[in-house]
Coordinates of C-alpha atoms in Angstrom, one line a residue:
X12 CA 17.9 20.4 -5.9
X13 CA 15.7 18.4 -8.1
X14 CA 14.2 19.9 -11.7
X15 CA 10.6 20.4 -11.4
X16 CA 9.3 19.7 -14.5
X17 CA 11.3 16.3 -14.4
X18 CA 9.5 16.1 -10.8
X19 CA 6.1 16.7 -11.6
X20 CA 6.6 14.7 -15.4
X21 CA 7.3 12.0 -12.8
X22 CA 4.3 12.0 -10.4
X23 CA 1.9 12.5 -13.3
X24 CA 2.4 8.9 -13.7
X25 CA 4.8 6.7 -16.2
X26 CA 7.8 7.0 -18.0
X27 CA 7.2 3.8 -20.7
X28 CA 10.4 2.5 -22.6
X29 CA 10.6 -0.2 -25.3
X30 CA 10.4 -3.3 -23.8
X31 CA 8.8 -6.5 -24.7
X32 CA 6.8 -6.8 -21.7
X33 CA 3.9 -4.5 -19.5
X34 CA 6.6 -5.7 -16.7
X35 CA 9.9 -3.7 -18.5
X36 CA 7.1 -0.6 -18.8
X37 CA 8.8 1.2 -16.2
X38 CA 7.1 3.7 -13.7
X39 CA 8.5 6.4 -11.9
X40 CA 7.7 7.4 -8.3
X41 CA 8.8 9.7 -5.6
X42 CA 8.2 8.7 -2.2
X43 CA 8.5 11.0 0.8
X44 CA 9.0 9.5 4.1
X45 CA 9.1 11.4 7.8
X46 CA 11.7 9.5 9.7
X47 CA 15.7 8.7 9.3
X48 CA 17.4 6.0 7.5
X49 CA 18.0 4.3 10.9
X50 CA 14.4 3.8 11.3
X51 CA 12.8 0.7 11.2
X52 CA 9.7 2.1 9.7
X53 CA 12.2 3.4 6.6
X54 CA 14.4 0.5 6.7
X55 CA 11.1 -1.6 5.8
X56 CA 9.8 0.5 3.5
X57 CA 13.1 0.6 1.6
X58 CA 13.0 -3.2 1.5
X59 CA 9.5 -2.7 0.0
X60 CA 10.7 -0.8 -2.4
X61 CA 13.7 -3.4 -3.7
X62 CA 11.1 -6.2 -3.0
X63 CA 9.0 -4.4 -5.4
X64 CA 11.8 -4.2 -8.3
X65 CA 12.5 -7.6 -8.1
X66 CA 8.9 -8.3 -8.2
X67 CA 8.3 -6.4 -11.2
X68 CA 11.8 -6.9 -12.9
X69 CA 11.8 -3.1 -12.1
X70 CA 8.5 -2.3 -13.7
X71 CA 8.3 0.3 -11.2
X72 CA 10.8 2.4 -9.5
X73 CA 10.1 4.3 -6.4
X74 CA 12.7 6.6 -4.9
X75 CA 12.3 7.1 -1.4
X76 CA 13.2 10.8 0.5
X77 CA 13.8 10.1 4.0
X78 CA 13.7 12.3 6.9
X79 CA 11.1 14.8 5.5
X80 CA 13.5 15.8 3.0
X81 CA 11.2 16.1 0.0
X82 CA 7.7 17.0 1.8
X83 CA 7.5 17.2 5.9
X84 CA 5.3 14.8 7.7
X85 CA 2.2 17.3 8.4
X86 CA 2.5 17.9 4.4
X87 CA 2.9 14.4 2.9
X88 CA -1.2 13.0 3.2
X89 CA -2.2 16.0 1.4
X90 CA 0.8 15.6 -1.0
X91 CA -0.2 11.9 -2.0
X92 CA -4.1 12.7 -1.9
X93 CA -3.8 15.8 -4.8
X94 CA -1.0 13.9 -7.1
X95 CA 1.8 15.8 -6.1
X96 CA 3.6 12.9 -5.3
X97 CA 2.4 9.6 -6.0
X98 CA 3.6 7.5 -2.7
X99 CA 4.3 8.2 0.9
X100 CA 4.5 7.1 4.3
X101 CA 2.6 8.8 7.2
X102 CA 2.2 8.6 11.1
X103 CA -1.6 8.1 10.7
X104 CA -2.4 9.7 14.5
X105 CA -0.8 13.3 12.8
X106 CA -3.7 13.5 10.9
X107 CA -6.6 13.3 13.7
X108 CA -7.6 16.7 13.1
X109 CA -9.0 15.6 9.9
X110 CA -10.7 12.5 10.9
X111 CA -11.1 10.9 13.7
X112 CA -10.4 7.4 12.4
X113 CA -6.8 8.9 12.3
X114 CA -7.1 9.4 16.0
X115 CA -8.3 5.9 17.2
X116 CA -4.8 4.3 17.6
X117 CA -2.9 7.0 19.6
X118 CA -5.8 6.9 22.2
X119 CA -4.3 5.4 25.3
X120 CA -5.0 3.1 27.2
X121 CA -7.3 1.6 24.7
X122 CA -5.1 -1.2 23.5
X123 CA -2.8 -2.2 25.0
X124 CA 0.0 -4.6 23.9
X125 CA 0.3 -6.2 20.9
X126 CA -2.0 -8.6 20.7
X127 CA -4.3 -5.7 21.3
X128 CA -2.9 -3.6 19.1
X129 CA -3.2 -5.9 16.0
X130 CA -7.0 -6.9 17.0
X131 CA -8.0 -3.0 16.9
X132 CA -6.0 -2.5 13.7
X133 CA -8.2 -5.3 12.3
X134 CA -11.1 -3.7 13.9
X135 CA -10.5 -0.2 11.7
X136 CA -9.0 -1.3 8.7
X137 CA -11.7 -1.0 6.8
X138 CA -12.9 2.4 8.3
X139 CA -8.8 4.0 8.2
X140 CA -8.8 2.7 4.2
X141 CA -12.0 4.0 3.1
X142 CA -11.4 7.8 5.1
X143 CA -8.1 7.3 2.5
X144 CA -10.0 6.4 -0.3
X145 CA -12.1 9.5 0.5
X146 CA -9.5 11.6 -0.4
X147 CA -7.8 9.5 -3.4
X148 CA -5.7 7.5 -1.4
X149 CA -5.3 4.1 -1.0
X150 CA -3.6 2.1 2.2
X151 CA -1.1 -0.4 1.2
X152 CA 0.0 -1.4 4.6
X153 CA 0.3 0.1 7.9
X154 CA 3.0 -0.6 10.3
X155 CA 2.8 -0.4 14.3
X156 CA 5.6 1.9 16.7
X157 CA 6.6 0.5 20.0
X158 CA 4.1 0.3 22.5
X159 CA 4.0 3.7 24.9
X160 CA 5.1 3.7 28.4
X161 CA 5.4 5.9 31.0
X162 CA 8.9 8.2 31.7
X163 CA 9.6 10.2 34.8
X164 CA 12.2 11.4 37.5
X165 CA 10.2 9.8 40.2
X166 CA 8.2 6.4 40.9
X167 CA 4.5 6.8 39.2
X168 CA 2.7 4.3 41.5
X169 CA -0.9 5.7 40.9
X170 CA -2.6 8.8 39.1
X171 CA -2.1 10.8 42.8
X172 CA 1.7 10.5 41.7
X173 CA 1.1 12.8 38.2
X174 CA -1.2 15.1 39.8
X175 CA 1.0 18.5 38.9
X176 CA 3.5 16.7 37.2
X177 CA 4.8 19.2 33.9
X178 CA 4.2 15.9 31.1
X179 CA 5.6 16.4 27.5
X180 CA 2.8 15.5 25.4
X181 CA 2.5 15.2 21.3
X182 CA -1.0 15.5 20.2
X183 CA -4.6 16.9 21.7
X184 CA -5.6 13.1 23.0
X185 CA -1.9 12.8 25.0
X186 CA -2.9 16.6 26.0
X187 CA -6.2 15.6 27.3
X188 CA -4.8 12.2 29.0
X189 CA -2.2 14.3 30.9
X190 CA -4.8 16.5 32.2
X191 CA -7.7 13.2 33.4
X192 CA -4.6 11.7 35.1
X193 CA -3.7 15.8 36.9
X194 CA -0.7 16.6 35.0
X195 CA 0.0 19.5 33.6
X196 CA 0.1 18.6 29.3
X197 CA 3.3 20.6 28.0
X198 CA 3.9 20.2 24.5
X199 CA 7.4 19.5 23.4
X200 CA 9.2 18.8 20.2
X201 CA 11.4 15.7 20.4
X202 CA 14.4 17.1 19.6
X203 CA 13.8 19.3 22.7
X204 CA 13.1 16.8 25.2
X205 CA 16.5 16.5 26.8
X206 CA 16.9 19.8 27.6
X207 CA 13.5 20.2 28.3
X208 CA 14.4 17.6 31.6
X209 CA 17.3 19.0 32.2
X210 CA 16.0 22.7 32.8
X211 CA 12.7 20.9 34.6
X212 CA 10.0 22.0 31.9
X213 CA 8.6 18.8 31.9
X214 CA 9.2 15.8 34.4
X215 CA 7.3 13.3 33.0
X216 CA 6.6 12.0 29.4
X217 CA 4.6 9.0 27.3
X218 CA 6.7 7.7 24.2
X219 CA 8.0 4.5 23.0
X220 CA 10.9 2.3 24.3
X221 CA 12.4 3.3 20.7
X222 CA 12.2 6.8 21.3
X223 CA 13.5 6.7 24.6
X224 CA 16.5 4.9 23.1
X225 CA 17.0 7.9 20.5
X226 CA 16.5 10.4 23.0
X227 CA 19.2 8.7 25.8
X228 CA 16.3 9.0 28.2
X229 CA 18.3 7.6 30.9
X230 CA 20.6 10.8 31.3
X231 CA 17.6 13.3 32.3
X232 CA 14.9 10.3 33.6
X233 CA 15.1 7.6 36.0
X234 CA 11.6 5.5 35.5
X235 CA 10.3 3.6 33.0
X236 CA 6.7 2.2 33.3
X237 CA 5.8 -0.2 30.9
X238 CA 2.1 0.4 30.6
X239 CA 2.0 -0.8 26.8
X240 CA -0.5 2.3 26.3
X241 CA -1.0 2.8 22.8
X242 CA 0.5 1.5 19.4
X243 CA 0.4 4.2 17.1
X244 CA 1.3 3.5 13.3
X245 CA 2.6 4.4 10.1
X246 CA 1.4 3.9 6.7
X247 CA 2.3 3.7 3.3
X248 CA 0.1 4.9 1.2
X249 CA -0.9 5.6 -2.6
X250 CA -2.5 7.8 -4.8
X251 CA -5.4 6.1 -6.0
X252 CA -5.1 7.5 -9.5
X253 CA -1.4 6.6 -9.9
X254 CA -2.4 3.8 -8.5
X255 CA -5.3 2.7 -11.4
X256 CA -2.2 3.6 -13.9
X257 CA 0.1 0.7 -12.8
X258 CA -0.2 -2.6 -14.6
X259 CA -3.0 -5.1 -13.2
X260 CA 0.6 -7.4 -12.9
X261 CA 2.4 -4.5 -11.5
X262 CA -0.6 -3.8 -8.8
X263 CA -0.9 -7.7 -8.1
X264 CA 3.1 -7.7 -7.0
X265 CA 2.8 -4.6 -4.8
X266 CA 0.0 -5.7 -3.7
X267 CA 1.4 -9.4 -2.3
X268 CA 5.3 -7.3 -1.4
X269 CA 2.7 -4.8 1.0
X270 CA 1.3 -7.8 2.6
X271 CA 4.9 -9.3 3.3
X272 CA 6.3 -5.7 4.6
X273 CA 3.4 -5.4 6.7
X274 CA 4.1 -8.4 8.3
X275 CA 7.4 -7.5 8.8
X276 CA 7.6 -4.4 10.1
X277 CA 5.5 -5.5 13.2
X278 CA 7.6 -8.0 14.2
X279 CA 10.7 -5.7 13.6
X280 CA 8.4 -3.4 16.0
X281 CA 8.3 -6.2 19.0
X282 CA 11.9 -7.0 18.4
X283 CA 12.4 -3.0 18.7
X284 CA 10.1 -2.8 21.9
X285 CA 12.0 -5.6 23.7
X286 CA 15.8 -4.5 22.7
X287 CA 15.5 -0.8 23.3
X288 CA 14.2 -1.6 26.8
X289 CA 17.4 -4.1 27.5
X290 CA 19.1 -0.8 26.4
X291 CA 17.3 1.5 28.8
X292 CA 17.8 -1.2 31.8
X293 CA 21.8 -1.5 30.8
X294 CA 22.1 2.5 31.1
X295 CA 20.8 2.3 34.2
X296 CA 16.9 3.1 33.9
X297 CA 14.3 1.4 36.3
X298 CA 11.7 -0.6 34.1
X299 CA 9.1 -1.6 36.6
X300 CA 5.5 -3.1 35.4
X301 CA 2.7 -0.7 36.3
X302 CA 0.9 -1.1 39.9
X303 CA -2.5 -2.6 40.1
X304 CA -3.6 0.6 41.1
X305 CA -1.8 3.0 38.3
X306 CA -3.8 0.5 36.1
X307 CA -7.2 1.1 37.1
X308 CA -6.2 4.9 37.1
X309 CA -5.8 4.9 33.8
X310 CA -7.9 2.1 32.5
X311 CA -10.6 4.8 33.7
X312 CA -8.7 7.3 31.6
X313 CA -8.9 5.0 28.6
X314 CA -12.4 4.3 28.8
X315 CA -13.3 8.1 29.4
X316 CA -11.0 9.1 26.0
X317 CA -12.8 6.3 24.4
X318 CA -16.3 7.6 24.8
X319 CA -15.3 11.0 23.8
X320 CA -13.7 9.8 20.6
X321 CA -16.6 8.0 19.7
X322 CA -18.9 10.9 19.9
X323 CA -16.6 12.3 17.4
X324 CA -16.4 9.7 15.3
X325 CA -20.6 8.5 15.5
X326 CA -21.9 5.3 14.1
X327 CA -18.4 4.5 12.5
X328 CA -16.3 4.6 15.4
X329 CA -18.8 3.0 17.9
X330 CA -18.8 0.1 15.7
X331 CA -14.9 0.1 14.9
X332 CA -15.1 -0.1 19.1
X333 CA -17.5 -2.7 19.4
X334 CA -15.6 -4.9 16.6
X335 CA -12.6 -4.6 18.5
X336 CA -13.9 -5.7 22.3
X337 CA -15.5 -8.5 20.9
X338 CA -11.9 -9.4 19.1
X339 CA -10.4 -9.2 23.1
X340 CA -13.3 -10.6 24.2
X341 CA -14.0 -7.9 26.4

C-alpha cells in the first residue's frame, strides 16, 4: 500500500534537490499502465522510461504500475486529465464513448494492414491530440496492437458463413460489425474466452494474433482468418499541466525518447503479428488468407461503419477520412 500524501505530493508535480543543474532537479511521477509486464506495449514503455533517465541524467523519474495495479484502464484518461496522476498509458478505442476520434481506429475494416494503419494514424494525429489537449492531456506517442483477424470453429468463407454465428465482441463498433456481417454480438471478457468456446457461448471472435497467442486459441478454435481488420492502439499520455512544469531540457529529451519509442513499438507490433501467427500455425491452427468474396462482405461492412462514424464525428472526422484515402490513394 502506498502513503497518500506522499502519492498525491508526488503527482502535484516536483520533488527539487540540490543540484547544480535544472537536469539533477529531479521530478517524480506515477505512471499507470493497463497491461502485464510481458506486454510489448509495457515492455516499451518501461524502456521509455530508462531512456528518459538516461536522457535527463535522471531529471525525471517515472514509476510505472503495470497491469492496472494503481488505476484500471477505464479509469486512467480521467486519472491523467484531472492531475491525479501525472502519466499513463491507455487503449485509445476504450474511450469512444467520449469522443469519437477515440473510436476511429478500432473501426474495422477501415485500414487494413500496416501500411494502412500508420497512413490513418497520420491522418488523425492531429484530431486524437487536440480531443487530449481538450481535456489537459497531451499525446506523447501512440503505439499500434496486432492487426485483427478472424477466429472460429469452422471455415468463414463469406458473410453467409457468420450469419447466426454467437461472436465475442469488445466494444459497440465490434458489436455493430457482428450484427452487419449476421452474427449474433456476445460480449465477453478475455479472461472468459476459453471457456466461453468450450461451453459454445460464442463460436467465433475478432482479436489479434497476440491475443490469440495469450489466450491458447488453438485448444477451443480451429480457423484463423487473417483479414488485417483493424489496428487499434495505445498511448502514452501526459498531463498537460505536469507537463508545462518539466524543464524546457527535460521536455526536449522526452519529447525526442517518445519519438524513438514510438517507432519502436510498431515494429515490435509487426514482429508480434508475424511470430504469434508461426505460433498459432505450430499448435495446429489453420491461418488461411480471406476469400475474395469474405472481402467484399466486409469491405461493405467497413464502408457502412465508416459513414456512421462520421456522422458522429462531423466535419472533423469526414476530413480525418478524406486525409487518409488520399494517403492510400483510394
Amino acid at each position: 500500500m502506498f502513503d497518500r500524501r506522499q502519492f498525491v505530493a508526488g503527482l502535484a508535480g516536483t520533488t527539487v534537490l540540490a543540484a547544480p543543474t535544472v537536469l539533477r532537479a529531479q521530478t517524480a511521477w506515477d505512471m499507470p499502465v493497463p497491461y502485464t509486464d510481458g506486454t510489448y506495449h509495457t515492455q516499451n514503455v518501461r524502456w521509455w522510461v530508462d531512456e528518459i533517465a538516461k536522457a535527463t541524467n535522471n531529471g525525471i523519474k517515472i514509476q510505472v504500475h503495470s497491469n492496472n495495479s494503481l488505476i484500471r484502464l477505464p479509469e486512467i484518461l480521467r486519472a491523467v486529465g484531472s492531475g491525479q496522476v501525472a502519466a499513463g498509458e491507455i487503449l485509445i478505442s476504450q474511450f469512444g464513448n467520449e469522443d469519437p476520434i477515440f473510436e476511429l481506429d478500432s473501426i474495422p475494416f477501415l485500414a487494413q494492414g500496416f501500411d494502412q494503419g500508420q497512413a490513418l494514424y497520420a491522418a488523425s494525429k492531429a484530431a486524437l491530440e487536440a480531443a487530449c489537449q481538450r481535456r489537459g492531456i497531451r499525446v506523447l506517442y501512440s503505439v499500434a496492437w496486432p492487426s485483427q483477424a478472424f477466429y472460429s470453429k469452422t471455415p468463414i468463407n463469406s458473410a453467409a458463413d457468420m450469419r447466426g454465428m454467437k461472436f465475442r465482441t469488445v466494444s459497440p463498433i465490434t458489436s455493430r460489425m457482428a450484427e452487419l456481417l449476421g452474427a449474433v454480438p456476445t460480449l465477453v471478457q478475455a479472461s472468459e474466452v476459453p471457456q466461453a468456446f468450450a461451453t459454445n457461448i460464442v463460436t467465433g471472435m475478432i482479436t489479434s494474433g497476440a491475443t490469440g497467442v495469450q489466450s491458447r486459441a488453438w485448444e477451443f478454435s480451429s480457423q484463423f482468418v487473417n483479414l488485417r481488420a483493424s489496428m487499434p492502439k495505445n498511448a502514452v499520455l501526459v498531463n498537460e499541466r505536469a507537463w508545462q512544469r518539466l524543464p524546457e531540457a527535460v521536455r526536449k529529451a522526452m519529447t525526442e525518447v517518445s519519438a524513438k519509442a514510438e517507432e519502436r513499438g510498431w515494429k515490435l507490433a509487426g514482429e508480434v503479428e508475424t511470430n504469434s501467427i508461426e505460433e498459432l500455425r505450430k499448435n495446429g491452427m489453420t491461418i488461411v488468407e480471406p476469400s475474395a468474396q469474405l472481402l467484399t462482405d466486409v469491405k461493405a461492412v467497413g464502408a457502412k461503419l465508416t459513414e456512421e462514424w462520421i456522422a458522429k464525428a462531423g466535419d472533423t472526422g469526414r476530413a480525418v477520412i478524406a486525409d487518409f484515402r488520399k494517403r492510400i490513394g483510394a
